[in-house]
């Protein structure tokens, strides 16, 4: 009979290192890409379920970080605000379409998105200094104003260019005699301003605090992804160009007025001049 | 009239995708109540994160309900 000798082993808890920003972004992009594939090849219902699951999972992760006392940390705030990305896709897929809005029948998703973005922008518990809605008043005020006016001019030029170059098979805005058509146009313009507020006003400062220029790039890619999935690659191109410009301008000037106005003007011109 | 009497809300005519955010909202509201039950009278800090998720879904459900009532009244 052979005796078995066991050695005493001390089990120590393994310290868990937080995943790097790049890996986290990659995992998030994988999940969103999978949901997009399901939305495209299986159906809108299952796509919406996937985006809802991603949204729910991100909120749960933010709650876990909160319970660990990490709230106030940029990563916890960034995680909570990153839930806006699957939330926007869920809203776009699941809102009812209203034909009387004419120019943009499925514009209702803008209203809940506006509410949550304004809440996140004003929330004190989310760290990072948000850019101002209006520029500074001081000696260099006119330089700031000139930069913001320049951004708005670029947005207008991109809107006019897109309206004349992008193929559109629908009717012109003036064909419709009712007044409600302008509601759709206003909501479409408002959607651009809300996206700027969400991505440049809330998400970008947090991402920049966590990962610097990589965070700003990830934030820009997220807004480009949403623009492509929402409007299609052709119509999204001017929006992506404007987003690249506003990412830099808002980061350097910490002023949102130009980017909000420029995106709204771009969308308004795109939908009314085509 | 018979249709209205047997199915007054006519939920079967709605697309199933409309119910996805409603389901998420219900789960989040239950989770919020569980947090409140666990924390007692003290309002837990997790409310802030849950509120961020609940706010847009509540507004979306109100829009659903408003449009549904309007379409049932007007026809």
Short mmCIF file of N, CA, C and O in Angstrom, two decimals, chain B residues 20-48:
data_model
loop_
_atom_site.label_atom_id
_atom_site.label_comp_id
_atom_site.label_asym_id
_atom_site.label_seq_id
_atom_site.Cartn_x
_atom_site.Cartn_y
_atom_site.Cartn_z
N UNK B 20 -39.55 44.93 -27.41
CA UNK B 20 -38.20 44.69 -26.90
C UNK B 20 -37.78 45.76 -25.88
O UNK B 20 -37.38 45.43 -24.76
N UNK B 21 -37.88 47.07 -26.21
CA UNK B 21 -37.51 48.06 -25.19
C UNK B 21 -38.44 48.03 -23.98
O UNK B 21 -38.00 48.32 -22.86
N UNK B 22 -39.70 47.64 -24.20
CA UNK B 22 -40.62 47.55 -23.06
C UNK B 22 -40.15 46.45 -22.10
O UNK B 22 -40.15 46.63 -20.87
N UNK B 23 -39.69 45.32 -22.65
CA UNK B 23 -39.20 44.23 -21.81
C UNK B 23 -37.95 44.66 -21.04
O UNK B 23 -37.81 44.37 -19.85
N UNK B 24 -37.04 45.36 -21.72
CA UNK B 24 -35.83 45.83 -21.04
C UNK B 24 -36.21 46.79 -19.91
O UNK B 24 -35.66 46.72 -18.81
N UNK B 25 -37.16 47.66 -20.19
CA UNK B 25 -37.58 48.62 -19.16
C UNK B 25 -38.16 47.89 -17.95
O UNK B 25 -37.85 48.24 -16.80
N UNK B 26 -38.98 46.87 -18.18
CA UNK B 26 -39.58 46.14 -17.06
C UNK B 26 -38.50 45.47 -16.21
O UNK B 26 -38.55 45.53 -14.98
N UNK B 27 -37.52 44.85 -16.86
CA UNK B 27 -36.43 44.19 -16.11
C UNK B 27 -35.65 45.21 -15.29
O UNK B 27 -35.32 44.98 -14.12
N UNK B 28 -35.36 46.37 -15.90
CA UNK B 28 -34.60 47.40 -15.18
C UNK B 28 -35.40 47.97 -14.01
O UNK B 28 -34.83 48.27 -12.95
N UNK B 29 -36.71 48.11 -14.20
CA UNK B 29 -37.53 48.62 -13.09
C UNK B 29 -37.58 47.62 -11.94
O UNK B 29 -37.52 48.01 -10.77
N UNK B 30 -37.66 46.32 -12.28
CA UNK B 30 -37.64 45.30 -11.23
C UNK B 30 -36.29 45.34 -10.50
O UNK B 30 -36.22 45.28 -9.26
N UNK B 31 -35.22 45.48 -11.26
CA UNK B 31 -33.88 45.55 -10.64
C UNK B 31 -33.77 46.77 -9.73
O UNK B 31 -33.19 46.71 -8.64
N UNK B 32 -34.37 47.88 -10.17
CA UNK B 32 -34.34 49.10 -9.36
C UNK B 32 -35.09 48.89 -8.05
O UNK B 32 -34.64 49.33 -6.98
N UNK B 33 -36.22 48.21 -8.13
CA UNK B 33 -36.98 47.94 -6.90
C UNK B 33 -36.23 46.99 -5.99
O UNK B 33 -36.27 47.13 -4.77
N UNK B 34 -35.53 46.00 -6.57
CA UNK B 34 -34.74 45.08 -5.75
C UNK B 34 -33.63 45.84 -5.02
O UNK B 34 -33.34 45.57 -3.85
N UNK B 35 -33.01 46.78 -5.72
CA UNK B 35 -31.97 47.58 -5.09
C UNK B 35 -32.55 48.39 -3.93
O UNK B 35 -31.93 48.52 -2.88
N UNK B 36 -33.73 48.91 -4.15
CA UNK B 36 -34.35 49.73 -3.09
C UNK B 36 -34.72 48.87 -1.89
O UNK B 36 -34.54 49.28 -0.74
N UNK B 37 -35.21 47.65 -2.17
CA UNK B 37 -35.56 46.76 -1.07
C UNK B 37 -34.32 46.37 -0.27
O UNK B 37 -34.37 46.23 0.95
N UNK B 38 -33.21 46.20 -0.96
CA UNK B 38 -31.98 45.79 -0.27
C UNK B 38 -31.41 46.95 0.54
O UNK B 38 -30.84 46.76 1.60
N UNK B 39 -31.55 48.15 0.01
CA UNK B 39 -30.92 49.29 0.68
C UNK B 39 -31.81 49.91 1.74
O UNK B 39 -31.34 50.76 2.49
N UNK B 40 -33.09 49.51 1.82
CA UNK B 40 -33.99 50.11 2.81
C UNK B 40 -34.35 51.52 2.41
O UNK B 40 -34.61 51.81 1.25
N UNK B 41 -34.35 52.40 3.41
CA UNK B 41 -34.75 53.78 3.11
C UNK B 41 -33.64 54.57 2.43
O UNK B 41 -33.89 55.59 1.79
N UNK B 42 -32.40 54.07 2.58
CA UNK B 42 -31.28 54.78 1.97
C UNK B 42 -31.30 54.58 0.46
O UNK B 42 -31.42 53.45 -0.03
N UNK B 43 -31.19 55.64 -0.27
CA UNK B 43 -31.20 55.53 -1.73
C UNK B 43 -29.82 55.13 -2.22
O UNK B 43 -28.85 55.86 -2.02
N UNK B 44 -29.71 53.95 -2.82
CA UNK B 44 -28.38 53.49 -3.23
C UNK B 44 -27.83 54.30 -4.40
O UNK B 44 -28.57 54.86 -5.20
N UNK B 45 -26.52 54.30 -4.48
CA UNK B 45 -25.87 55.09 -5.53
C UNK B 45 -26.09 54.48 -6.91
O UNK B 45 -25.98 55.18 -7.92
N UNK B 46 -26.43 53.17 -6.92
CA UNK B 46 -26.64 52.52 -8.21
C UNK B 46 -27.84 53.09 -8.95
O UNK B 46 -27.99 52.88 -10.15
N UNK B 47 -28.72 53.78 -8.22
CA UNK B 47 -29.87 54.40 -8.87
C UNK B 47 -29.46 55.28 -10.04
O UNK B 47 -30.16 55.36 -11.04
N UNK B 48 -28.31 55.93 -9.89
CA UNK B 48 -27.90 56.88 -10.92
C UNK B 48 -27.67 56.17 -12.24
O UNK B 48 -28.07 56.66 -13.30
#
